[in-house]
CSV table of C-alpha atoms and ligand atoms in Angstrom, one decimal:
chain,number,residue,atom,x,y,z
A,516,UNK,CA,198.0,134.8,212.3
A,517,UNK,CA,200.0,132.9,209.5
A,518,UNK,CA,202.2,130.5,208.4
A,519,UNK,CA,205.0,131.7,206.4
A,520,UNK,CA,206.9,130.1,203.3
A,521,UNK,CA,210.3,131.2,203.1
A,522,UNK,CA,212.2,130.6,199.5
A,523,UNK,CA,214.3,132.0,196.5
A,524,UNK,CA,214.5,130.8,193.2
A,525,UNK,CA,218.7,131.1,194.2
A,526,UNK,CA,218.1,128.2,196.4
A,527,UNK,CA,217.4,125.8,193.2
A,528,UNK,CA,220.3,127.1,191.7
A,529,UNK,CA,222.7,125.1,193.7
A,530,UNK,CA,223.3,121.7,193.1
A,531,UNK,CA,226.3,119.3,192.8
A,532,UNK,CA,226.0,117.2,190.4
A,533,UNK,CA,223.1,115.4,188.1
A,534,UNK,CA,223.2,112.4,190.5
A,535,UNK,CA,223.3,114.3,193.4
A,536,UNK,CA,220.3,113.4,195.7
A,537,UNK,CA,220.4,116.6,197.2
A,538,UNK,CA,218.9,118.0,194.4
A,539,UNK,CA,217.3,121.0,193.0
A,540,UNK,CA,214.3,119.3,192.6
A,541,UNK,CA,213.5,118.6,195.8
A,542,UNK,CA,212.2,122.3,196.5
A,543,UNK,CA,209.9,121.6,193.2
A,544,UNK,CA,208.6,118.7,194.7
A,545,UNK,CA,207.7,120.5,197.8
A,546,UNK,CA,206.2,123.4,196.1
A,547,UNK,CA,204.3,121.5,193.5
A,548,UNK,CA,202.6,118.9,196.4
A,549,UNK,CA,201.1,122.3,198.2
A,550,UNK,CA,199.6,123.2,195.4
A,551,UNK,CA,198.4,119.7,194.8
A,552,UNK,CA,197.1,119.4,198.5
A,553,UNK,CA,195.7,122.9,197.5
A,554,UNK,CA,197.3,124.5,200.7
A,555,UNK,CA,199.8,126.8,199.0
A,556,UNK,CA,197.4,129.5,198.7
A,557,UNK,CA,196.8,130.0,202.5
A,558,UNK,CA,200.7,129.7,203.1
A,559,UNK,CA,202.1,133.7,203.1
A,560,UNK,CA,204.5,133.2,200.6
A,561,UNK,CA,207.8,135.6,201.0
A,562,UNK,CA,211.1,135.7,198.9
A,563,UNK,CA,214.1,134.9,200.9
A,564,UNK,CA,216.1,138.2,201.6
A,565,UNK,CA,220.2,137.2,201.3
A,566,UNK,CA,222.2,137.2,204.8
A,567,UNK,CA,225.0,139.3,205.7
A,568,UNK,CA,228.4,137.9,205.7
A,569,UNK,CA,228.6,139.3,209.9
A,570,UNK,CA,225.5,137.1,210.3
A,571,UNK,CA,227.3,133.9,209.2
A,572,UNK,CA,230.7,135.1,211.5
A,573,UNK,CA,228.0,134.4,214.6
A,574,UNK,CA,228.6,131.5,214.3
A,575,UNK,CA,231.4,130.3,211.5
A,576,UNK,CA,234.9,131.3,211.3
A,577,UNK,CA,236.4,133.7,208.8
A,578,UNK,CA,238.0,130.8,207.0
A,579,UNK,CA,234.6,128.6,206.8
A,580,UNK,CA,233.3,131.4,205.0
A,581,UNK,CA,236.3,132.6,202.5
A,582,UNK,CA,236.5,129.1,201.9
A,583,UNK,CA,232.7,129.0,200.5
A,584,UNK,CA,233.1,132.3,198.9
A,585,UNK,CA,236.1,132.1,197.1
A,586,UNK,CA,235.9,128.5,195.7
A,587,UNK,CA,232.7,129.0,194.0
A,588,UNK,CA,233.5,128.4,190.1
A,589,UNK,CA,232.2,131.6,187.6
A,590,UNK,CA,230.0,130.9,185.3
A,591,UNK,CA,232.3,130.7,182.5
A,592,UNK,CA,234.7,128.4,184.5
A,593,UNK,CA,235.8,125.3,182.6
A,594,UNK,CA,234.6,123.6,185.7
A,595,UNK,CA,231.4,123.1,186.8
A,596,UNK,CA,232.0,122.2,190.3
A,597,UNK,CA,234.3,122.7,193.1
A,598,UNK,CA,234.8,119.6,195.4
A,599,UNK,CA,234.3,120.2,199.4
A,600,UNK,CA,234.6,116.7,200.2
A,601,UNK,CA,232.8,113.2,198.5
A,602,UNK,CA,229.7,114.4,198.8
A,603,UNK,CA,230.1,118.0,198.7
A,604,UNK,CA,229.9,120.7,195.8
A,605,UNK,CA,229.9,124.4,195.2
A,606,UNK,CA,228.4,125.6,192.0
A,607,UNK,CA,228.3,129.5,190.7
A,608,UNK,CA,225.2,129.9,192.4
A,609,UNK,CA,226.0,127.8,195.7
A,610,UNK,CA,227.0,131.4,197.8
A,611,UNK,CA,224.4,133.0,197.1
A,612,UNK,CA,221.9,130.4,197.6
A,613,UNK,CA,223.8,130.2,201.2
A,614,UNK,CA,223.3,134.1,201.9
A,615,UNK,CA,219.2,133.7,200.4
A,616,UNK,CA,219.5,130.1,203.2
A,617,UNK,CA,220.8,131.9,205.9
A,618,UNK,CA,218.8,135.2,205.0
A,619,UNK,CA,215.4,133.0,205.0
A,620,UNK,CA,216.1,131.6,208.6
A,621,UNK,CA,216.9,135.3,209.8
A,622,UNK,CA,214.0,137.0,208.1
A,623,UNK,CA,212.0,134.3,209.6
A,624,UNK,CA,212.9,134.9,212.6
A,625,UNK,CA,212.5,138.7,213.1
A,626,UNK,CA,208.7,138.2,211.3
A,627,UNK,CA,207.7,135.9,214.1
A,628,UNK,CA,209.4,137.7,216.8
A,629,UNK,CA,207.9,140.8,215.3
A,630,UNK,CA,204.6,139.0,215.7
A,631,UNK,CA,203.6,139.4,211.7
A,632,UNK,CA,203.2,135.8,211.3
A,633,UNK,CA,203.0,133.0,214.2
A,634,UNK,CA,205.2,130.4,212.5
A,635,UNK,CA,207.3,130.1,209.2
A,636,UNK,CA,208.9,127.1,207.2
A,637,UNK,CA,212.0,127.8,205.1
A,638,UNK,CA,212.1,125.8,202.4
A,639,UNK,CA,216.0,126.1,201.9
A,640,UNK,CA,219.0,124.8,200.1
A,641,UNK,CA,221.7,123.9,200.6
A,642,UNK,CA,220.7,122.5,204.2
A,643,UNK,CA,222.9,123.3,207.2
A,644,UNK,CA,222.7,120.7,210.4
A,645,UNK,CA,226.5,119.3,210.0
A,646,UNK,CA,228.0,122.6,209.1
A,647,UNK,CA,229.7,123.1,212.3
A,648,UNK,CA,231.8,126.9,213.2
A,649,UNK,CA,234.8,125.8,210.9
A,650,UNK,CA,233.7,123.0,208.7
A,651,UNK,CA,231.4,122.1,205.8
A,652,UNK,CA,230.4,118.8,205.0
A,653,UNK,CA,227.2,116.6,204.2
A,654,UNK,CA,225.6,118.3,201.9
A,655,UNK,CA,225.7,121.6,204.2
A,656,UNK,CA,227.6,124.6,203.8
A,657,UNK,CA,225.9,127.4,206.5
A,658,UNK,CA,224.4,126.0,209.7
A,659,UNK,CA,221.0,128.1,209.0
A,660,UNK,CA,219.2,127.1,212.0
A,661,UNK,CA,222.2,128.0,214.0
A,662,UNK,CA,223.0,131.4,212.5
A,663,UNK,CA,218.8,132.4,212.9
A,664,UNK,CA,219.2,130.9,216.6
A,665,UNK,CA,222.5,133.1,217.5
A,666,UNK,CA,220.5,136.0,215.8
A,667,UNK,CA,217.5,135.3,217.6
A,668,UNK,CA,219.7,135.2,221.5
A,669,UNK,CA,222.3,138.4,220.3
A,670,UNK,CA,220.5,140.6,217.9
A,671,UNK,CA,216.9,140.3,219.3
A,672,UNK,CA,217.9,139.4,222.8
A,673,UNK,CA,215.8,136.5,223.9
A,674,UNK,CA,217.6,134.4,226.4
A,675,UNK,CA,216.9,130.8,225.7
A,676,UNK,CA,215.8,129.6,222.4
A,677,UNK,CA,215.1,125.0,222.0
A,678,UNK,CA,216.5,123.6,218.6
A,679,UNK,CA,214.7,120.5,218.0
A,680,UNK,CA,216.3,118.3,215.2
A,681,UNK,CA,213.8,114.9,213.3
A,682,UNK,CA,216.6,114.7,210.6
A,683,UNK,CA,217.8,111.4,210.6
A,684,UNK,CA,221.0,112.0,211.0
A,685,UNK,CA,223.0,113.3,213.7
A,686,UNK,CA,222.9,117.0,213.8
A,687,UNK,CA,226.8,117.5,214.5
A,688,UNK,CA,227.3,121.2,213.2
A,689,UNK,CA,224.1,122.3,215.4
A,690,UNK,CA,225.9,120.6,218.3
A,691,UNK,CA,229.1,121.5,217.9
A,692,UNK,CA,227.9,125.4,217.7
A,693,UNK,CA,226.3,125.2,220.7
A,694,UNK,CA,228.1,122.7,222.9
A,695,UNK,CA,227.5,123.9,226.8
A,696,UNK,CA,226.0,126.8,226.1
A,697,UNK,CA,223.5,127.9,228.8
A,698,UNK,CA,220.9,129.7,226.1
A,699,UNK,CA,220.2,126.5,223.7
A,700,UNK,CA,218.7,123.6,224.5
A,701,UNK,CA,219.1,121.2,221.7
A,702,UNK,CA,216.8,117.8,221.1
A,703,UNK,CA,217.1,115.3,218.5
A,704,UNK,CA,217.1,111.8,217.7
A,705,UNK,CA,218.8,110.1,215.3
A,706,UNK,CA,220.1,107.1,213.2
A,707,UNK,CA,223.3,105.4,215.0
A,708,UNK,CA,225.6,103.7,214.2
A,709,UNK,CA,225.6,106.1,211.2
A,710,UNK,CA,227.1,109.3,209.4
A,711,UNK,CA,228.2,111.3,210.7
A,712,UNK,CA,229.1,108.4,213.8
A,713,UNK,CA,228.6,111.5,216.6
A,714,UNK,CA,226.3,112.4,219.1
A,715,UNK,CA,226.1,109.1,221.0
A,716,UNK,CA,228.9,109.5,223.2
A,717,UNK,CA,229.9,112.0,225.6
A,718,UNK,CA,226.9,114.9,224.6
A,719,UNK,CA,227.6,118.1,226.3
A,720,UNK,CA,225.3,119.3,228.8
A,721,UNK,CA,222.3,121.2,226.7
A,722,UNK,CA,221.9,118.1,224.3
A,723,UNK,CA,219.4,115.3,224.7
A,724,UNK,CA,221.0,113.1,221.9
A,725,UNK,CA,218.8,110.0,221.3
A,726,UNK,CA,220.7,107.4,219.0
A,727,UNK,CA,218.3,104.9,217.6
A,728,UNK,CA,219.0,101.8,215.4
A,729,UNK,CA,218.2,101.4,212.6
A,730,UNK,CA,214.6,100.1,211.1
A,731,UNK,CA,213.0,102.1,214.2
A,732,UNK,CA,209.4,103.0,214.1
A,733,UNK,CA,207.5,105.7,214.5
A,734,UNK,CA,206.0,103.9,218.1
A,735,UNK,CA,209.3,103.9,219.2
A,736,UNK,CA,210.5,107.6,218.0
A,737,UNK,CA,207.0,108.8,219.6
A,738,UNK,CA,207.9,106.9,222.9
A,739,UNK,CA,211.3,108.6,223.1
A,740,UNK,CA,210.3,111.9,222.3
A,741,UNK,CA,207.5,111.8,224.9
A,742,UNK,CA,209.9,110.7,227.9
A,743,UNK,CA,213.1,112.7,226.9
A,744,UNK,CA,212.3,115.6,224.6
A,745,UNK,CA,209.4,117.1,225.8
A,746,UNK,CA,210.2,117.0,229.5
A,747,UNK,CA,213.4,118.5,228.9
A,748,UNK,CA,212.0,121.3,226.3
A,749,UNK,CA,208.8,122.0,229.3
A,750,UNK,CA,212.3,122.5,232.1
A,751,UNK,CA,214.4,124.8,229.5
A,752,UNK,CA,211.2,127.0,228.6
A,753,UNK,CA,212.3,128.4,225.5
A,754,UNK,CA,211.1,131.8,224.2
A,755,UNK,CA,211.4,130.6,220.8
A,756,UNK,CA,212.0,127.0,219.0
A,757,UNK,CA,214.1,126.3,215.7
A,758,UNK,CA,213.3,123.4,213.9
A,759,UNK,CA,216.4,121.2,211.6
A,760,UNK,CA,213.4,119.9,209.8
A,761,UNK,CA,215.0,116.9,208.2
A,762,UNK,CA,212.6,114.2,206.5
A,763,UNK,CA,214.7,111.6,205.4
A,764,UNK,CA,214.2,109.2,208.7
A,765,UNK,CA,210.6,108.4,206.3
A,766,UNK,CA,210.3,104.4,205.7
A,767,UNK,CA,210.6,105.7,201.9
A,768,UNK,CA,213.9,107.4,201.9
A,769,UNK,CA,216.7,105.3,201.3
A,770,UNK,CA,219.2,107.8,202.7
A,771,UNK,CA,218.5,106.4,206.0
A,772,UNK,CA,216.6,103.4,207.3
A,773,UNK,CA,214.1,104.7,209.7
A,774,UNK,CA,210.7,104.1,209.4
A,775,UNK,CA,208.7,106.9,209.9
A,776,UNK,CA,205.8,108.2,208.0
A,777,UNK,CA,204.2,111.6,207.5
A,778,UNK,CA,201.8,110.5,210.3
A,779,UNK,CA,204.6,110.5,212.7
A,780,UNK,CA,206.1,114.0,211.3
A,781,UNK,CA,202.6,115.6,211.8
A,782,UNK,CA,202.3,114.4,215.4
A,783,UNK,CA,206.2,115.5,215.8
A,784,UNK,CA,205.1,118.9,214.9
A,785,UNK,CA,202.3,118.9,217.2
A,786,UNK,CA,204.3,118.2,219.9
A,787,UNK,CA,206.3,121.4,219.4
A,788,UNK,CA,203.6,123.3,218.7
A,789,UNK,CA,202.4,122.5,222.3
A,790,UNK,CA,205.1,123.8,223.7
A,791,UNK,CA,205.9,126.6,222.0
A,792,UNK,CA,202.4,127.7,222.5
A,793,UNK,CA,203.2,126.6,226.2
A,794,UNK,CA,206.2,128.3,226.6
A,795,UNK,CA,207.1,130.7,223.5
A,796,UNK,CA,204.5,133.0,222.1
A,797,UNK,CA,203.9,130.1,219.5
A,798,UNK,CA,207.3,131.0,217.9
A,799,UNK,CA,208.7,128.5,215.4
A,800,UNK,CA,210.9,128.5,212.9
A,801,UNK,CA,211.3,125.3,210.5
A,802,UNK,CA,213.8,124.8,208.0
A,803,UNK,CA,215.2,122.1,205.7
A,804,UNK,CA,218.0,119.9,206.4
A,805,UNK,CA,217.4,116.0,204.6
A,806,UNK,CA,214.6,114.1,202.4
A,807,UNK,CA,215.8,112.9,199.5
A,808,UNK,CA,212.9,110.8,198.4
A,809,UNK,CA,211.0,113.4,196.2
A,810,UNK,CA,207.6,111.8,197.1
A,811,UNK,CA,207.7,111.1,200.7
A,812,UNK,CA,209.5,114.5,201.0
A,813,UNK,CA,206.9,116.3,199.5
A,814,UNK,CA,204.3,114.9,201.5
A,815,UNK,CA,206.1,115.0,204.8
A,816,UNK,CA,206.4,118.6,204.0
A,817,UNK,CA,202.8,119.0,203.2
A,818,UNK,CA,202.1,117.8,206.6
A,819,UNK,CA,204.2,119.2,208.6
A,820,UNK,CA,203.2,122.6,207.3
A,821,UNK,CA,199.3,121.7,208.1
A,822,UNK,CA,199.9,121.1,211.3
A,823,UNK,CA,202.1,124.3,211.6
A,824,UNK,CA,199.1,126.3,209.7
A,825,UNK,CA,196.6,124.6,211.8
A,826,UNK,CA,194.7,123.5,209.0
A,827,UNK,CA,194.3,120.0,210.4
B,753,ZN,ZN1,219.8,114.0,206.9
């Protein structure tokens, strides 16, 4: 059984700016440090088929998507970008790097249900935790892991499916898709006070929401997940886990000011791993969200996918 890599060139395509940190070059990073780590080759590497627009409407409204659609500039626009909000763009490529996004997360999906592969990354742009059912914002257009989730509970019909979220900040779009809703369990911990200032107060019922402060370590993020995650994924026993594989809580990204390393995102990994082998046929599928420090990024990456590949 393999690991799977899920990409399209699309997905470099988008970008918002030169200065943006959420950047096309973060995928090359990636792609170039498992070569360099001289994993790549066992990875099985497969091209990111585009979504339907009916798979986004699982879980975004008509207008979330028109507005995405529509705004995109043509190519021969006098204008290169079209603002969402500060810190959000859409380029001529940006829709259909959503669809290839989207498409990854969903091909992913059926592949491991489908048994062909035991796990798969998608190494995606742009990412989607904040995108909640009507709005986009921080960085995100398409909640990804939510619209492979809702695929994986009404088009394949498994009945619970866990969402666990290491980006380092909170995943508001996931948890605003899927507030009280019996089938998802969602875990995550997070940076707080900080953007987007949710998910400290008043979580609905299927959330275990852990804000930490900042310049927390990976002893205390290990802690946490031990006593509140994992006890609460081992109750829900999901048939399948999604991963909002964020990597900017790393002591080098400056996006955030956590302090793990790519120690701490291995042994992350392992901890799901254990319980979806536990509970869930093994099935995981990981996709982007944050990292914005090309190195640490790259090598985060690197290790979560050993762990996922079992190659360590
Ligand atoms: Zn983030």
């Amino acid at each position: 059984m393999t690991t799977a890599y899920y990409t399209h060139a699309d997905c470099k395509r988008h970008e918002m700016g030169s200065w943006h940190p959420e950047s096309p070059e973060r995928l090359q990073a990636i792609e170039d440090q498992l070569i360099a780590s001289r994993i790549s080759t066992l990875l099985d590497h497969r091209d990111a088929p585009s979504a339907e627009e009916s798979d986004l409407a699982r879980v975004h409204t008509a207008d979330a998507i028109y507005r995405i659609r529509e705004n995109c500039p043509s190519e021969h626009s006098e204008y290169d970008h079209f603002p969402l909000d500060a810190d959000t763009a859409l380029n001529s490529y940006t829709w259909r790097a959503c669809l290839r996004a989207a498409g990854a997360a969903i091909a992913a999906t059926d592949a491991v249900i489908d048994a062909e592969i035991e796990n798969a990354f998608c190494a995606v742009r742009p990412p989607g935790h904040h995108a909640s059912r009507k709005e986009s914002m921080g960085f995100c257009m398409f909640n990804n892991v939510a619209i492979a989730a809702r695929h994986a509970l009404d088009v394949r019909g498994l009945q619970r499916v866990a969402i666990v979220d290491f980006d380092v900040h909170h995943g508001n779009g996931t948890e605003d898709i899927f507030r009280d809703d019996p089938q998802v369990l969602m875990v995550s911990f997070f940076q707080h006070p900080f953007y987007p200032y949710s998910g400290d107060s008043e979580p609905a019922s299927n959330m275990v929401n852990i804000p930490v402060p900042a310049h927390s370590y990976g002893d205390v993020i290990r802690t946490l997940v031990t006593e509140k995650w994992l006890p609460a994924l081992r109750a829900f026993q999901p048939e399948m886990i999604f991963i909002s594989a964020g990597f900017d809580a790393h002591r080098e990204d400056d996006m955030g000011q956590l302090g793990l390393t790519e120690a701490d995102f291995a042994w992350l990994t392992r901890q799901v791993m254990a319980v979806a082998k536990e509970y869930s046929k093994g099935r995981i599928v990981s996709c982007l969200e944050g990292g914005y420090n090309l190195s640490a990024l790259a090598r985060s990456v690197t290790a979560h996918l050993k762990v996922l590949a079992d190659l360590e």
